[in-house]
Tab-separated table of C-alpha atoms and ligand atoms in Angstrom:
chain	number	residue	atom	x	y	z
A	1	MET	CA	-21.915	0.345	63.209
A	2	ASN	CA	-20.449	3.135	61.065
A	3	ARG	CA	-19.225	1.427	57.866
A	4	LEU	CA	-16.506	3.047	55.835
A	5	PRO	CA	-17.547	3.966	52.286
A	6	TYR	CA	-15.926	1.989	49.488
A	7	VAL	CA	-12.901	3.771	48.103
A	8	ALA	CA	-11.903	2.701	44.618
A	9	PRO	CA	-8.226	1.782	44.452
A	10	ALA	CA	-6.113	4.338	42.671
A	11	ILE	CA	-2.538	4.462	41.573
A	12	GLN	CA	-0.946	7.689	42.632
A	13	ARG	CA	2.447	9.048	41.744
A	14	LEU	CA	4.800	9.417	44.714
A	15	GLY	CA	5.781	13.062	44.835
A	16	SER	CA	8.663	12.467	47.212
A	17	GLY	CA	10.795	15.154	45.552
A	18	PRO	CA	13.806	16.229	47.574
A	19	VAL	CA	13.230	13.734	50.411
A	20	ASN	CA	13.949	10.903	48.010
A	21	PRO	CA	17.590	10.023	48.763
A	22	PHE	CA	18.249	9.290	45.076
A	23	ARG	CA	17.219	12.783	44.089
A	24	LEU	CA	19.448	14.665	46.525
A	25	GLY	CA	22.545	16.511	45.528
A	26	ALA	CA	23.616	18.595	42.586
A	27	SER	CA	23.014	17.341	39.074
A	28	PRO	CA	25.932	15.908	37.196
A	29	CYS	CA	26.905	18.076	34.271
A	30	CYS	CA	29.017	17.978	31.139
A	31	ALA	CA	30.727	21.344	30.783
A	32	GLY	CA	33.142	20.300	28.070
A	33	ILE	CA	34.381	17.564	25.762
A	34	ASP	CA	38.090	16.706	25.875
A	35	GLY	CA	38.894	20.054	27.425
A	36	VAL	CA	36.847	22.181	25.012
A	37	SER	CA	33.930	23.917	26.687
A	38	ILE	CA	30.418	23.341	25.396
A	39	ALA	CA	29.927	27.119	25.293
A	40	ALA	CA	32.992	27.541	23.052
A	41	LEU	CA	31.862	24.728	20.742
A	42	THR	CA	28.413	26.203	20.157
A	43	ARG	CA	29.697	29.761	19.955
A	44	GLU	CA	31.850	28.692	17.035
A	45	HIS	CA	29.656	26.056	15.367
A	46	GLY	CA	26.092	26.745	16.482
A	47	SER	CA	23.494	24.577	18.146
A	48	PRO	CA	22.575	21.780	17.779
A	49	LEU	CA	25.997	20.306	17.153
A	50	PHE	CA	27.325	16.765	16.896
A	51	VAL	CA	30.748	16.391	18.506
A	52	PHE	CA	33.127	13.440	18.285
A	53	SER	CA	36.135	12.862	20.479
A	54	GLU	CA	39.186	11.667	18.560
A	55	LYS	CA	40.716	10.475	21.803
A	56	THR	CA	37.760	8.273	22.694
A	57	LEU	CA	37.565	6.850	19.165
A	58	ARG	CA	41.230	5.856	19.237
A	59	ASP	CA	41.084	4.601	22.827
A	60	LYS	CA	38.049	2.442	22.056
A	61	TYR	CA	39.646	0.969	18.953
A	62	ARG	CA	42.904	0.180	20.745
A	63	GLU	CA	41.187	-1.307	23.759
A	64	ALA	CA	39.037	-3.578	21.591
A	65	HIS	CA	41.885	-4.601	19.294
A	66	ARG	CA	44.140	-5.320	22.246
A	67	ALA	CA	41.485	-7.539	23.836
A	68	PHE	CA	41.426	-9.750	20.732
A	69	SER	CA	45.066	-9.616	19.637
A	70	ARG	CA	46.266	-10.559	23.137
A	71	ARG	CA	44.334	-13.782	22.803
A	72	TYR	CA	44.584	-14.632	19.139
A	73	PRO	CA	47.456	-14.485	16.647
A	74	ASP	CA	45.636	-13.283	13.518
A	75	VAL	CA	42.971	-10.608	14.089
A	76	GLN	CA	41.722	-8.051	11.596
A	77	PHE	CA	39.096	-5.382	12.322
A	78	ALA	CA	36.851	-4.140	9.505
A	79	TRP	CA	35.140	-0.806	10.125
A	80	SER	CA	31.393	-1.173	9.701
A	81	TYR	CA	30.701	1.827	7.463
A	82	LYS	CA	26.993	2.092	8.144
A	83	THR	CA	27.593	2.675	11.856
A	84	ASN	CA	29.089	6.035	10.985
A	85	TYR	CA	30.458	6.703	7.534
A	86	LEU	CA	31.655	10.251	7.899
A	87	ASN	CA	34.980	10.114	6.082
A	88	ALA	CA	36.921	11.536	9.026
A	89	ILE	CA	35.646	8.725	11.245
A	90	CYS	CA	36.309	6.014	8.627
A	91	ASN	CA	39.795	7.333	7.943
A	92	LEU	CA	40.616	7.434	11.638
A	93	PHE	CA	39.767	3.729	11.931
A	94	HIS	CA	41.650	2.974	8.712
A	95	GLN	CA	44.667	4.767	10.193
A	96	GLU	CA	44.357	2.550	13.240
A	97	GLY	CA	44.536	-0.526	10.990
A	98	SER	CA	40.938	-1.314	10.152
A	99	ILE	CA	39.889	-2.424	6.702
A	100	ALA	CA	36.321	-1.636	5.511
A	101	GLU	CA	33.047	-3.531	5.892
A	102	VAL	CA	30.352	-2.281	3.523
A	103	VAL	CA	26.811	-3.312	2.635
A	104	SER	CA	26.037	-1.455	-0.595
A	105	GLY	CA	27.557	-0.092	-3.773
A	106	PHE	CA	27.448	3.371	-2.218
A	107	GLU	CA	29.431	2.294	0.852
A	108	TYR	CA	31.816	0.316	-1.363
A	109	GLU	CA	32.500	3.424	-3.427
A	110	LYS	CA	33.010	5.457	-0.268
A	111	ALA	CA	35.585	2.979	1.023
A	112	ARG	CA	37.427	2.986	-2.329
A	113	ARG	CA	37.535	6.797	-2.289
A	114	ASN	CA	38.949	6.584	1.208
A	115	GLY	CA	41.856	4.737	-0.355
A	116	ILE	CA	40.874	1.202	0.660
A	117	LEU	CA	41.784	-1.369	-1.984
A	118	GLY	CA	39.124	-3.833	-3.090
A	119	ASN	CA	40.897	-6.740	-1.440
A	120	ARG	CA	40.633	-4.898	1.883
A	121	ILE	CA	36.866	-4.527	1.661
A	122	ILE	CA	34.393	-6.995	3.138
A	123	PHE	CA	31.222	-6.816	1.078
A	124	ASN	CA	28.109	-7.765	3.071
A	125	GLY	CA	24.410	-7.145	2.740
A	126	PRO	CA	21.273	-8.810	1.411
A	127	CYS	CA	20.958	-6.616	-1.682
A	128	LYS	CA	24.128	-6.451	-3.724
A	129	GLU	CA	23.446	-5.189	-7.225
A	130	ARG	CA	24.964	-7.105	-10.124
A	131	ALA	CA	27.144	-4.185	-11.194
A	132	ASP	CA	28.463	-3.862	-7.652
A	133	LEU	CA	29.182	-7.580	-7.479
A	134	GLU	CA	31.039	-7.382	-10.795
A	135	ARG	CA	33.199	-4.585	-9.472
A	136	ALA	CA	33.812	-6.424	-6.184
A	137	VAL	CA	34.804	-9.594	-8.074
A	138	ALA	CA	37.122	-7.660	-10.367
A	139	GLU	CA	38.776	-5.857	-7.442
A	140	GLY	CA	39.162	-8.943	-5.263
A	141	ALA	CA	36.815	-7.894	-2.450
A	142	MET	CA	35.788	-10.411	0.198
A	143	ILE	CA	32.212	-11.141	-0.772
A	144	GLN	CA	30.091	-12.613	2.003
A	145	VAL	CA	27.117	-14.202	0.308
A	146	ASP	CA	23.766	-13.559	1.941
A	147	ASN	CA	21.316	-15.676	-0.047
A	148	ILE	CA	21.000	-18.353	-2.705
A	149	ASP	CA	20.148	-15.909	-5.501
A	150	GLU	CA	23.347	-14.005	-4.854
A	151	LEU	CA	25.316	-17.260	-4.859
A	152	LEU	CA	23.796	-18.283	-8.203
A	153	THR	CA	24.493	-14.827	-9.657
A	154	LEU	CA	28.138	-15.148	-8.622
A	155	ALA	CA	28.290	-18.657	-10.059
A	156	SER	CA	26.955	-17.472	-13.410
A	157	MET	CA	29.214	-14.419	-13.411
A	158	THR	CA	32.341	-16.500	-12.878
A	159	ARG	CA	31.534	-19.454	-15.154
A	160	ASN	CA	34.554	-18.845	-17.374
A	161	ARG	CA	37.101	-17.963	-14.718
A	162	ALA	CA	40.390	-19.800	-14.777
A	163	GLU	CA	40.751	-19.611	-10.995
A	164	PRO	CA	37.819	-20.263	-8.641
A	165	LEU	CA	36.448	-17.126	-6.984
A	166	ARG	CA	36.890	-17.210	-3.220
A	167	VAL	CA	33.707	-16.324	-1.354
A	168	ALA	CA	32.279	-16.565	2.158
A	169	LEU	CA	28.811	-17.433	3.429
A	170	ARG	CA	26.829	-15.507	5.992
A	171	ILE	CA	25.322	-17.831	8.576
A	172	ASN	CA	22.564	-17.199	11.121
A	173	VAL	CA	22.254	-19.283	14.235
A	174	ASN	CA	20.062	-19.454	17.287
A	175	THR	CA	22.330	-18.918	20.274
A	176	GLY	CA	19.439	-19.029	22.721
A	177	THR	CA	20.224	-15.548	24.021
A	178	HIS	CA	18.244	-13.247	21.734
A	179	ALA	CA	15.960	-13.327	18.695
A	180	VAL	CA	17.661	-14.743	15.608
A	181	TRP	CA	18.276	-12.285	12.779
A	182	SER	CA	16.994	-14.814	10.277
A	183	LYS	CA	16.629	-12.191	7.549
A	184	PHE	CA	20.333	-12.560	6.830
A	185	GLY	CA	22.360	-15.479	5.611
A	186	PHE	CA	21.758	-19.204	5.761
A	187	SER	CA	20.353	-20.901	8.817
A	188	ALA	CA	22.657	-23.265	10.667
A	189	ASP	CA	19.715	-24.495	12.727
A	190	ASN	CA	17.456	-25.996	10.072
A	191	GLY	CA	20.139	-27.505	7.851
A	192	GLU	CA	19.961	-24.765	5.217
A	193	ALA	CA	23.635	-23.781	5.611
A	194	LEU	CA	24.774	-27.367	5.248
A	195	GLN	CA	22.579	-27.853	2.194
A	196	VAL	CA	24.055	-24.775	0.512
A	197	ILE	CA	27.598	-25.900	1.310
A	198	ARG	CA	26.883	-29.275	-0.342
A	199	ARG	CA	25.156	-27.598	-3.270
A	200	MET	CA	28.361	-25.688	-3.944
A	201	ARG	CA	29.853	-28.957	-5.235
A	202	SER	CA	28.046	-28.102	-8.456
A	203	MET	CA	29.751	-24.669	-8.555
A	204	PRO	CA	33.454	-25.446	-8.996
A	205	GLN	CA	34.090	-21.850	-10.079
A	206	LEU	CA	33.398	-20.799	-6.460
A	207	SER	CA	35.530	-21.780	-3.501
A	208	LEU	CA	34.513	-21.218	0.101
A	209	GLN	CA	37.165	-19.403	2.086
A	210	GLY	CA	35.212	-17.807	4.903
A	211	LEU	CA	32.225	-18.112	7.227
A	212	HIS	CA	30.561	-15.067	8.674
A	213	CYS	CA	28.020	-14.567	11.435
A	214	HIS	CA	26.852	-11.112	12.506
A	215	MET	CA	24.196	-12.056	15.039
A	216	GLY	CA	22.674	-8.665	15.686
A	217	THR	CA	23.497	-5.541	17.578
A	218	PHE	CA	23.954	-4.618	21.250
A	219	ILE	CA	24.402	-8.211	22.314
A	220	LEU	CA	24.841	-8.160	26.054
A	221	ASP	CA	25.655	-11.812	26.581
A	222	PRO	CA	29.179	-12.845	25.499
A	223	GLU	CA	28.035	-16.473	25.617
A	224	ALA	CA	26.156	-15.836	22.380
A	225	TYR	CA	29.544	-15.442	20.677
A	226	ARG	CA	30.776	-18.713	22.117
A	227	VAL	CA	27.792	-20.534	20.591
A	228	ALA	CA	28.107	-18.735	17.238
A	229	THR	CA	31.854	-19.403	17.031
A	230	GLN	CA	31.335	-23.058	17.798
A	231	CYS	CA	28.744	-23.232	15.027
A	232	LEU	CA	31.141	-21.667	12.496
A	233	VAL	CA	33.954	-24.044	13.460
A	234	GLU	CA	31.627	-27.031	12.980
A	235	LEU	CA	30.528	-25.733	9.586
A	236	ALA	CA	34.179	-25.215	8.588
A	237	ARG	CA	34.646	-28.973	9.010
A	238	GLU	CA	31.617	-29.583	6.798
A	239	VAL	CA	33.109	-27.321	4.123
A	240	GLU	CA	36.236	-29.410	4.132
A	241	SER	CA	34.418	-32.731	3.998
A	242	ALA	CA	32.164	-31.451	1.194
A	243	GLY	CA	35.316	-30.482	-0.728
A	244	VAL	CA	34.013	-27.019	-1.646
A	245	GLY	CA	36.808	-24.914	-0.202
A	246	ASP	CA	39.216	-24.339	2.593
A	247	ILE	CA	38.103	-22.045	5.398
A	248	ARG	CA	40.803	-19.448	5.929
A	249	TYR	CA	38.783	-17.007	7.939
A	250	LEU	CA	35.971	-16.781	10.436
A	251	ASN	CA	34.137	-13.491	10.803
A	252	LEU	CA	32.104	-12.957	13.948
A	253	GLY	CA	30.694	-9.615	12.768
A	254	GLY	CA	29.959	-6.878	15.287
A	255	GLY	CA	27.213	-6.480	17.857
A	256	PHE	CA	29.332	-5.689	20.916
A	257	ALA	CA	27.481	-3.312	23.219
A	258	SER	CA	28.441	0.300	23.856
A	259	HIS	CA	27.695	2.164	27.074
A	260	ALA	CA	24.233	3.112	25.915
A	261	ARG	CA	21.309	2.061	28.115
A	262	LEU	CA	18.366	0.255	26.623
A	263	HIS	CA	14.849	1.360	27.489
A	264	TYR	CA	13.707	-0.698	30.468
A	265	GLN	CA	17.320	-1.517	31.368
A	266	TYR	CA	17.344	-1.002	35.104
A	267	LEU	CA	21.039	-1.190	35.934
A	268	PRO	CA	23.494	1.372	34.548
A	269	PRO	CA	25.684	0.465	31.551
A	270	GLU	CA	28.800	0.393	33.766
A	271	GLN	CA	27.288	-2.694	35.392
A	272	VAL	CA	25.654	-4.218	32.334
A	273	THR	CA	27.903	-3.702	29.302
A	274	PRO	CA	30.401	-6.582	29.075
A	275	SER	CA	34.057	-5.660	28.685
A	276	MET	CA	35.745	-6.299	25.329
A	277	ASP	CA	37.832	-8.891	27.126
A	278	ARG	CA	34.758	-10.984	27.823
A	279	TYR	CA	33.647	-10.916	24.182
A	280	ALA	CA	37.201	-11.659	23.024
A	281	GLU	CA	37.567	-14.513	25.446
A	282	ALA	CA	34.336	-16.157	24.273
A	283	ILE	CA	35.380	-15.993	20.608
A	284	CYS	CA	39.132	-16.597	20.747
A	285	ASP	CA	39.050	-19.412	23.310
A	286	THR	CA	36.395	-21.241	21.314
A	287	ILE	CA	38.389	-21.135	18.084
A	288	THR	CA	41.664	-22.181	19.679
A	289	GLN	CA	39.993	-25.010	21.581
A	290	LEU	CA	37.855	-26.388	18.749
A	291	TRP	CA	39.863	-25.717	15.578
A	292	PRO	CA	41.288	-29.025	14.231
A	293	LYS	CA	44.765	-29.561	15.628
A	294	GLY	CA	47.577	-29.376	13.104
A	295	ARG	CA	45.710	-26.998	10.807
A	296	ASP	CA	46.580	-23.305	10.581
A	297	LEU	CA	44.235	-21.216	12.690
A	298	PRO	CA	41.870	-19.162	10.537
A	299	ARG	CA	42.155	-15.382	10.416
A	300	LEU	CA	39.588	-13.766	12.710
A	301	TYR	CA	37.668	-10.795	11.310
A	302	LEU	CA	35.506	-8.540	13.451
A	303	GLU	CA	33.177	-5.856	12.180
A	304	THR	CA	32.559	-4.060	15.444
A	305	GLY	CA	30.720	-0.780	14.927
A	306	ARG	CA	28.805	0.764	17.805
A	307	ALA	CA	31.229	-0.365	20.514
A	308	LEU	CA	33.942	1.771	18.888
A	309	VAL	CA	32.029	4.905	18.012
A	310	ASP	CA	28.962	5.284	20.202
A	311	ASP	CA	30.651	6.527	23.372
A	312	ALA	CA	32.751	8.989	21.351
A	313	GLY	CA	29.717	10.898	20.026
A	314	TYR	CA	27.763	13.742	21.672
A	315	LEU	CA	24.922	15.982	20.573
A	316	ILE	CA	24.839	19.455	22.077
A	317	SER	CA	21.453	21.128	22.085
A	318	THR	CA	19.902	24.265	23.561
A	319	VAL	CA	16.749	24.645	25.633
A	320	VAL	CA	14.271	26.788	23.713
A	321	ALA	CA	11.249	26.464	26.007
A	322	VAL	CA	10.448	25.282	29.523
A	323	LYS	CA	7.131	23.655	30.219
A	324	SER	CA	5.604	22.692	33.514
A	325	ARG	CA	2.097	21.366	33.727
A	326	PRO	CA	-0.021	19.435	36.150
A	327	MET	CA	-0.237	15.707	35.636
A	328	SER	CA	-4.015	16.046	35.154
A	329	ASN	CA	-3.459	17.259	31.596
A	330	GLY	CA	-3.944	14.603	28.968
A	331	PRO	CA	-5.383	11.134	28.809
A	332	SER	CA	-2.860	9.641	31.224
A	333	ALA	CA	-4.476	11.485	34.137
A	334	ALA	CA	-6.676	8.544	35.120
A	335	ALA	CA	-3.661	6.259	35.199
A	336	HIS	CA	-2.107	8.604	37.727
A	337	GLY	CA	-5.207	8.611	39.861
A	338	THR	CA	-6.294	12.101	38.913
A	339	GLY	CA	-9.874	12.870	37.954
A	340	ALA	CA	-11.060	15.090	35.157
A	341	ASN	CA	-11.496	18.013	37.548
A	342	GLY	CA	-7.899	17.740	38.694
A	343	GLN	CA	-8.686	16.039	42.009
A	344	SER	CA	-7.271	12.647	42.732
A	345	ALA	CA	-9.722	9.775	43.210
A	346	LEU	CA	-8.364	9.388	46.734
A	347	ASN	CA	-9.006	13.052	47.533
A	348	THR	CA	-12.528	12.754	46.183
A	349	ALA	CA	-13.241	9.747	48.325
A	350	LEU	CA	-11.742	11.309	51.446
A	351	ALA	CA	-13.741	14.480	50.900
A	352	ALA	CA	-16.892	12.396	50.542
A	353	TYR	CA	-16.116	10.745	53.878
A	354	GLY	CA	-15.774	14.175	55.427
A	355	LYS	CA	-12.137	13.783	56.369
A	356	GLY	CA	-10.523	15.922	53.715
A	357	ALA	CA	-7.277	14.955	52.128
A	358	PRO	CA	-3.867	15.663	53.634
A	359	ALA	CA	-2.886	19.196	52.621
A	360	THR	CA	0.054	18.100	50.503
A	361	SER	CA	-1.947	15.708	48.332
A	362	ASN	CA	-4.010	18.628	46.996
A	363	ALA	CA	-0.947	20.112	45.383
A	364	PRO	CA	-0.994	19.102	41.735
A	365	VAL	CA	1.887	16.896	40.738
A	366	MET	CA	3.804	18.836	38.137
A	367	ARG	CA	5.340	17.384	35.021
A	368	HIS	CA	8.484	19.212	34.042
A	369	ALA	CA	9.493	19.376	30.439
A	370	VAL	CA	11.866	21.254	28.206
A	371	VAL	CA	11.902	21.717	24.455
A	372	VAL	CA	15.363	21.603	22.888
A	373	ASP	CA	16.519	22.652	19.430
A	374	ALA	CA	17.269	19.103	18.191
A	375	GLY	CA	14.746	16.423	17.333
A	376	VAL	CA	14.510	12.658	17.002
A	377	ASN	CA	15.228	13.077	13.287
A	378	LEU	CA	18.828	13.446	14.493
A	379	LEU	CA	18.581	10.820	17.213
A	380	TYR	CA	17.181	7.735	15.610
A	381	THR	CA	18.506	5.620	18.463
A	382	ALA	CA	16.302	7.404	21.026
A	383	ALA	CA	13.712	4.750	20.145
A	384	TRP	CA	15.899	2.023	21.693
A	385	TYR	CA	18.113	3.729	24.232
A	386	GLN	CA	17.707	6.058	27.192
A	387	ILE	CA	19.998	8.780	25.940
A	388	ASN	CA	21.720	10.634	28.781
A	389	VAL	CA	20.860	14.306	28.883
A	390	LEU	CA	23.218	16.411	30.986
A	391	PRO	CA	23.214	20.155	31.609
A	392	ALA	CA	26.291	21.932	30.311
A	393	ARG	CA	26.713	23.950	33.514
A	394	PRO	CA	26.792	22.959	37.174
A	395	CYS	CA	23.320	23.350	38.707
A	396	PRO	CA	23.035	23.317	42.469
A	397	ASP	CA	19.323	22.463	42.684
A	398	SER	CA	17.968	18.933	43.000
A	399	PRO	CA	17.088	17.223	39.761
A	400	GLN	CA	13.438	16.553	39.001
A	401	PRO	CA	12.018	14.126	36.460
A	402	THR	CA	11.939	16.139	33.245
A	403	THR	CA	10.799	15.146	29.779
A	404	VAL	CA	13.018	16.336	26.951
A	405	TYR	CA	10.980	17.164	23.865
A	406	GLY	CA	12.614	17.680	20.500
A	407	CYS	CA	12.064	20.665	18.245
A	408	LEU	CA	9.931	18.935	15.602
A	409	CYS	CA	6.286	19.778	15.220
A	410	MET	CA	5.413	16.142	15.917
A	411	ASN	CA	3.987	14.664	19.095
A	412	ILE	CA	6.287	11.658	18.834
A	413	ASP	CA	9.360	13.836	19.058
A	414	VAL	CA	10.391	12.893	22.584
A	415	ILE	CA	14.113	12.495	23.128
A	416	ARG	CA	13.885	11.331	26.713
A	417	GLU	CA	10.961	10.681	29.031
A	418	GLU	CA	11.297	11.842	32.625
A	419	THR	CA	15.022	12.005	33.143
A	420	PRO	CA	16.409	13.718	36.259
A	421	LEU	CA	17.346	17.289	35.379
A	422	PRO	CA	17.710	20.428	37.462
A	423	GLY	CA	15.522	23.441	36.708
A	424	LEU	CA	16.758	24.480	33.275
A	425	THR	CA	16.001	27.788	31.678
A	426	THR	CA	15.755	28.931	28.098
A	427	GLY	CA	19.197	29.219	26.563
A	428	ASP	CA	20.724	26.520	28.772
A	429	GLN	CA	22.689	23.964	26.864
A	430	VAL	CA	22.407	20.228	27.333
A	431	VAL	CA	24.673	17.440	26.153
A	432	MET	CA	23.245	14.147	24.949
A	433	HIS	CA	25.414	11.071	25.116
A	434	PRO	CA	26.270	8.457	23.890
A	435	VAL	CA	25.024	9.099	20.367
A	436	GLY	CA	27.984	8.304	18.099
A	437	ALA	CA	26.605	5.137	16.489
A	438	TYR	CA	23.977	5.104	13.765
A	439	ASN	CA	22.575	8.579	14.510
A	440	VAL	CA	24.610	10.592	12.026
A	441	THR	CA	24.111	8.016	9.266
A	442	GLN	CA	20.405	7.533	9.927
A	443	SER	CA	19.536	11.136	10.698
A	444	MET	CA	17.222	12.723	8.195
A	445	GLN	CA	16.673	16.194	6.974
A	446	PHE	CA	13.205	16.910	8.295
A	447	ILE	CA	11.691	20.288	9.200
A	448	THR	CA	15.105	21.630	10.201
A	449	TYR	CA	18.587	21.495	8.699
A	450	ARG	CA	20.937	18.824	9.930
A	451	PRO	CA	23.623	20.367	12.124
A	452	ALA	CA	27.371	20.531	11.724
A	453	VAL	CA	29.510	17.678	12.999
A	454	VAL	CA	32.875	18.442	14.563
A	455	MET	CA	35.708	16.378	15.960
A	456	VAL	CA	37.799	17.446	18.907
A	457	GLY	CA	41.331	16.402	17.987
A	458	LEU	CA	43.938	14.932	20.287
A	459	ASP	CA	45.519	18.382	20.589
A	460	GLY	CA	42.205	20.030	21.505
A	461	ARG	CA	41.754	21.622	18.079
A	462	VAL	CA	38.201	21.434	16.760
A	463	HIS	CA	37.720	20.268	13.151
A	464	ILE	CA	34.504	20.477	11.159
A	465	ILE	CA	33.911	17.002	9.707
A	466	ARG	CA	30.498	17.778	8.183
A	467	GLU	CA	29.168	21.250	7.476
A	468	ARG	CA	25.748	22.335	8.669
A	469	GLU	CA	23.194	21.891	5.906
A	470	ASN	CA	21.604	24.873	4.160
A	471	LEU	CA	18.749	25.463	1.738
A	472	GLY	CA	20.998	25.189	-1.314
A	473	TYR	CA	22.188	21.735	-0.221
A	474	VAL	CA	18.719	20.489	0.664
A	475	GLN	CA	17.237	21.640	-2.632
A	476	GLU	CA	20.171	20.675	-4.790
A	477	LEU	CA	18.457	17.624	-6.271
A	478	GLU	CA	15.010	19.177	-6.638
A	479	ARG	CA	13.667	20.046	-10.074
A	480	VAL	CA	10.595	22.169	-10.778
A	481	PRO	CA	8.774	21.289	-14.023
A	482	ASP	CA	8.176	24.282	-16.276
A	483	HIS	CA	4.410	24.242	-15.828
A	484	LEU	CA	4.878	24.685	-12.076
A	485	ALA	CA	7.448	27.422	-12.295
A	486	PRO	CA	4.990	30.339	-12.637
A	487	LEU	CA	3.762	29.711	-9.111
A	488	GLN	CA	7.238	30.514	-7.853
A	489	ALA	CA	7.220	33.631	-10.002
A	490	ALA	CA	3.831	34.583	-8.578
A	491	VAL	CA	5.184	34.246	-5.057
A	492	ALA	CA	8.133	36.420	-5.943
A	493	ASN	CA	5.796	38.984	-7.548
A	494	SER	CA	3.515	39.080	-4.537
A	495	ARG	CA	6.553	39.843	-2.370
A	496	THR	CA	7.580	42.793	-4.523
A	497	ARG	CA	4.084	44.225	-4.639
B	501	LIG	C1	26.995	-7.192	8.697
B	501	LIG	C2	27.220	-6.227	9.809
B	501	LIG	N1	28.415	-6.193	10.409
B	501	LIG	C3	28.668	-5.334	11.420
B	501	LIG	C4	27.705	-4.471	11.879
B	501	LIG	C5	28.029	-3.561	13.039
B	501	LIG	O1	27.271	-3.911	14.143
B	501	LIG	P1	27.478	-3.209	15.557
B	501	LIG	O2	27.371	-1.749	15.350
B	501	LIG	O3	26.370	-3.739	16.393
B	501	LIG	O4	28.821	-3.613	16.064
B	501	LIG	C6	26.453	-4.485	11.294
B	501	LIG	C7	25.383	-3.602	11.776
B	501	LIG	O5	24.232	-3.914	11.814
B	501	LIG	C8	26.195	-5.385	10.216
B	501	LIG	O6	25.005	-5.427	9.608
């Protein structure tokens, strides 16, 4: 009997291309932002370019505030500065009614310069310097204590006060929905929070007025907020029975998800991101149901950051190179069933059996890639989210999986792996979205200058809200010791020779 030769199993990429029903049709595109064309924006302000939509910022704020204020009588938003502390963005949220939430002396100073009084600043963070605490105490800021050392510092600072200083405690709690951010605050789960509350009996110069719990960021399950709120309400009772204060506010922090898409998130954000109403319902219903009857409801603070700003931010970038190479290049070839000589293991086996491979399987599977003029130094969040990359012009051809490489001379500079894009050419512009949260504040000057940031106003006018960097700005803080200066002179001399 003629026995078939053993064929080693191989994983092979399906090159279904245009017959794949999901790949048919023209690519979606983003030709403009709030009525201003991408071409006009880059003509005026260059590429890359961060763009914020004033309309989306205001719409997001109003939608979120409405969701809470419809359900609860006393709601106050505090803009989380670190999410995006460009002054134009902060001032827009302050105009809408937000106070400030800051986590450092630098952010505190920024908020003050934006005209926010100390008593309208929530001061968070695990590392508050003594001088900053002194200023916050003097100006009546709402200090949310992160750790026991900070509490003891405040106690010693206020020893001689006539009136007790009102403070709040940050609490962390396991809601069972995601990893606990145990770095911050006092644990409600192991009794630490309760212990600290009781220990405050020996600190009569401090009075507890608030409890705070910022659980983390991009929390997709509103039930987490129900559990956290319940925990804060229970601790408020403990504060009262310990006689160390009177809880006048609960602060559920931020963490509400934007319409970004996590890596490995299969369903689109439209199906996954909870509405603000669902978050608001979980928090507000829990307080109104559990708060002791007959006592004034506490004020509810929220420090929502990304949910307000992420969807309003875009990064425009330009294709500077197009790359297309067979999958056999690189160490991943074996994983795709392709041998070192470019033939697939299946083809090799079929050839050995004298059958030959089907004609199409000999065609190398191509990996499409483009290099754009922005890098991950501007898009810190590319590590967590699948940033949408859209062409800025309508393209009739079918999209193909395309990797978007950044402009940095670093192999890790990949903005997006294999996202469907039509055949782009050099000079084409792409729009990356949503990128409004954390990218501007965490972007670093590296290899290239950081780009300008503009805001498209409600009337369609475009305002620069941060200038593009230049060499003078980047070198402003550098100093060259005298003994190293001659080298610069030598360089200059060699140029003139
Ligand atoms: C204390 C605090 N509040 C609010 C926020 C804002 O969080 P988000 O952007 O997830 O809403 C943060 C961000 O990490 C934070 O640390």
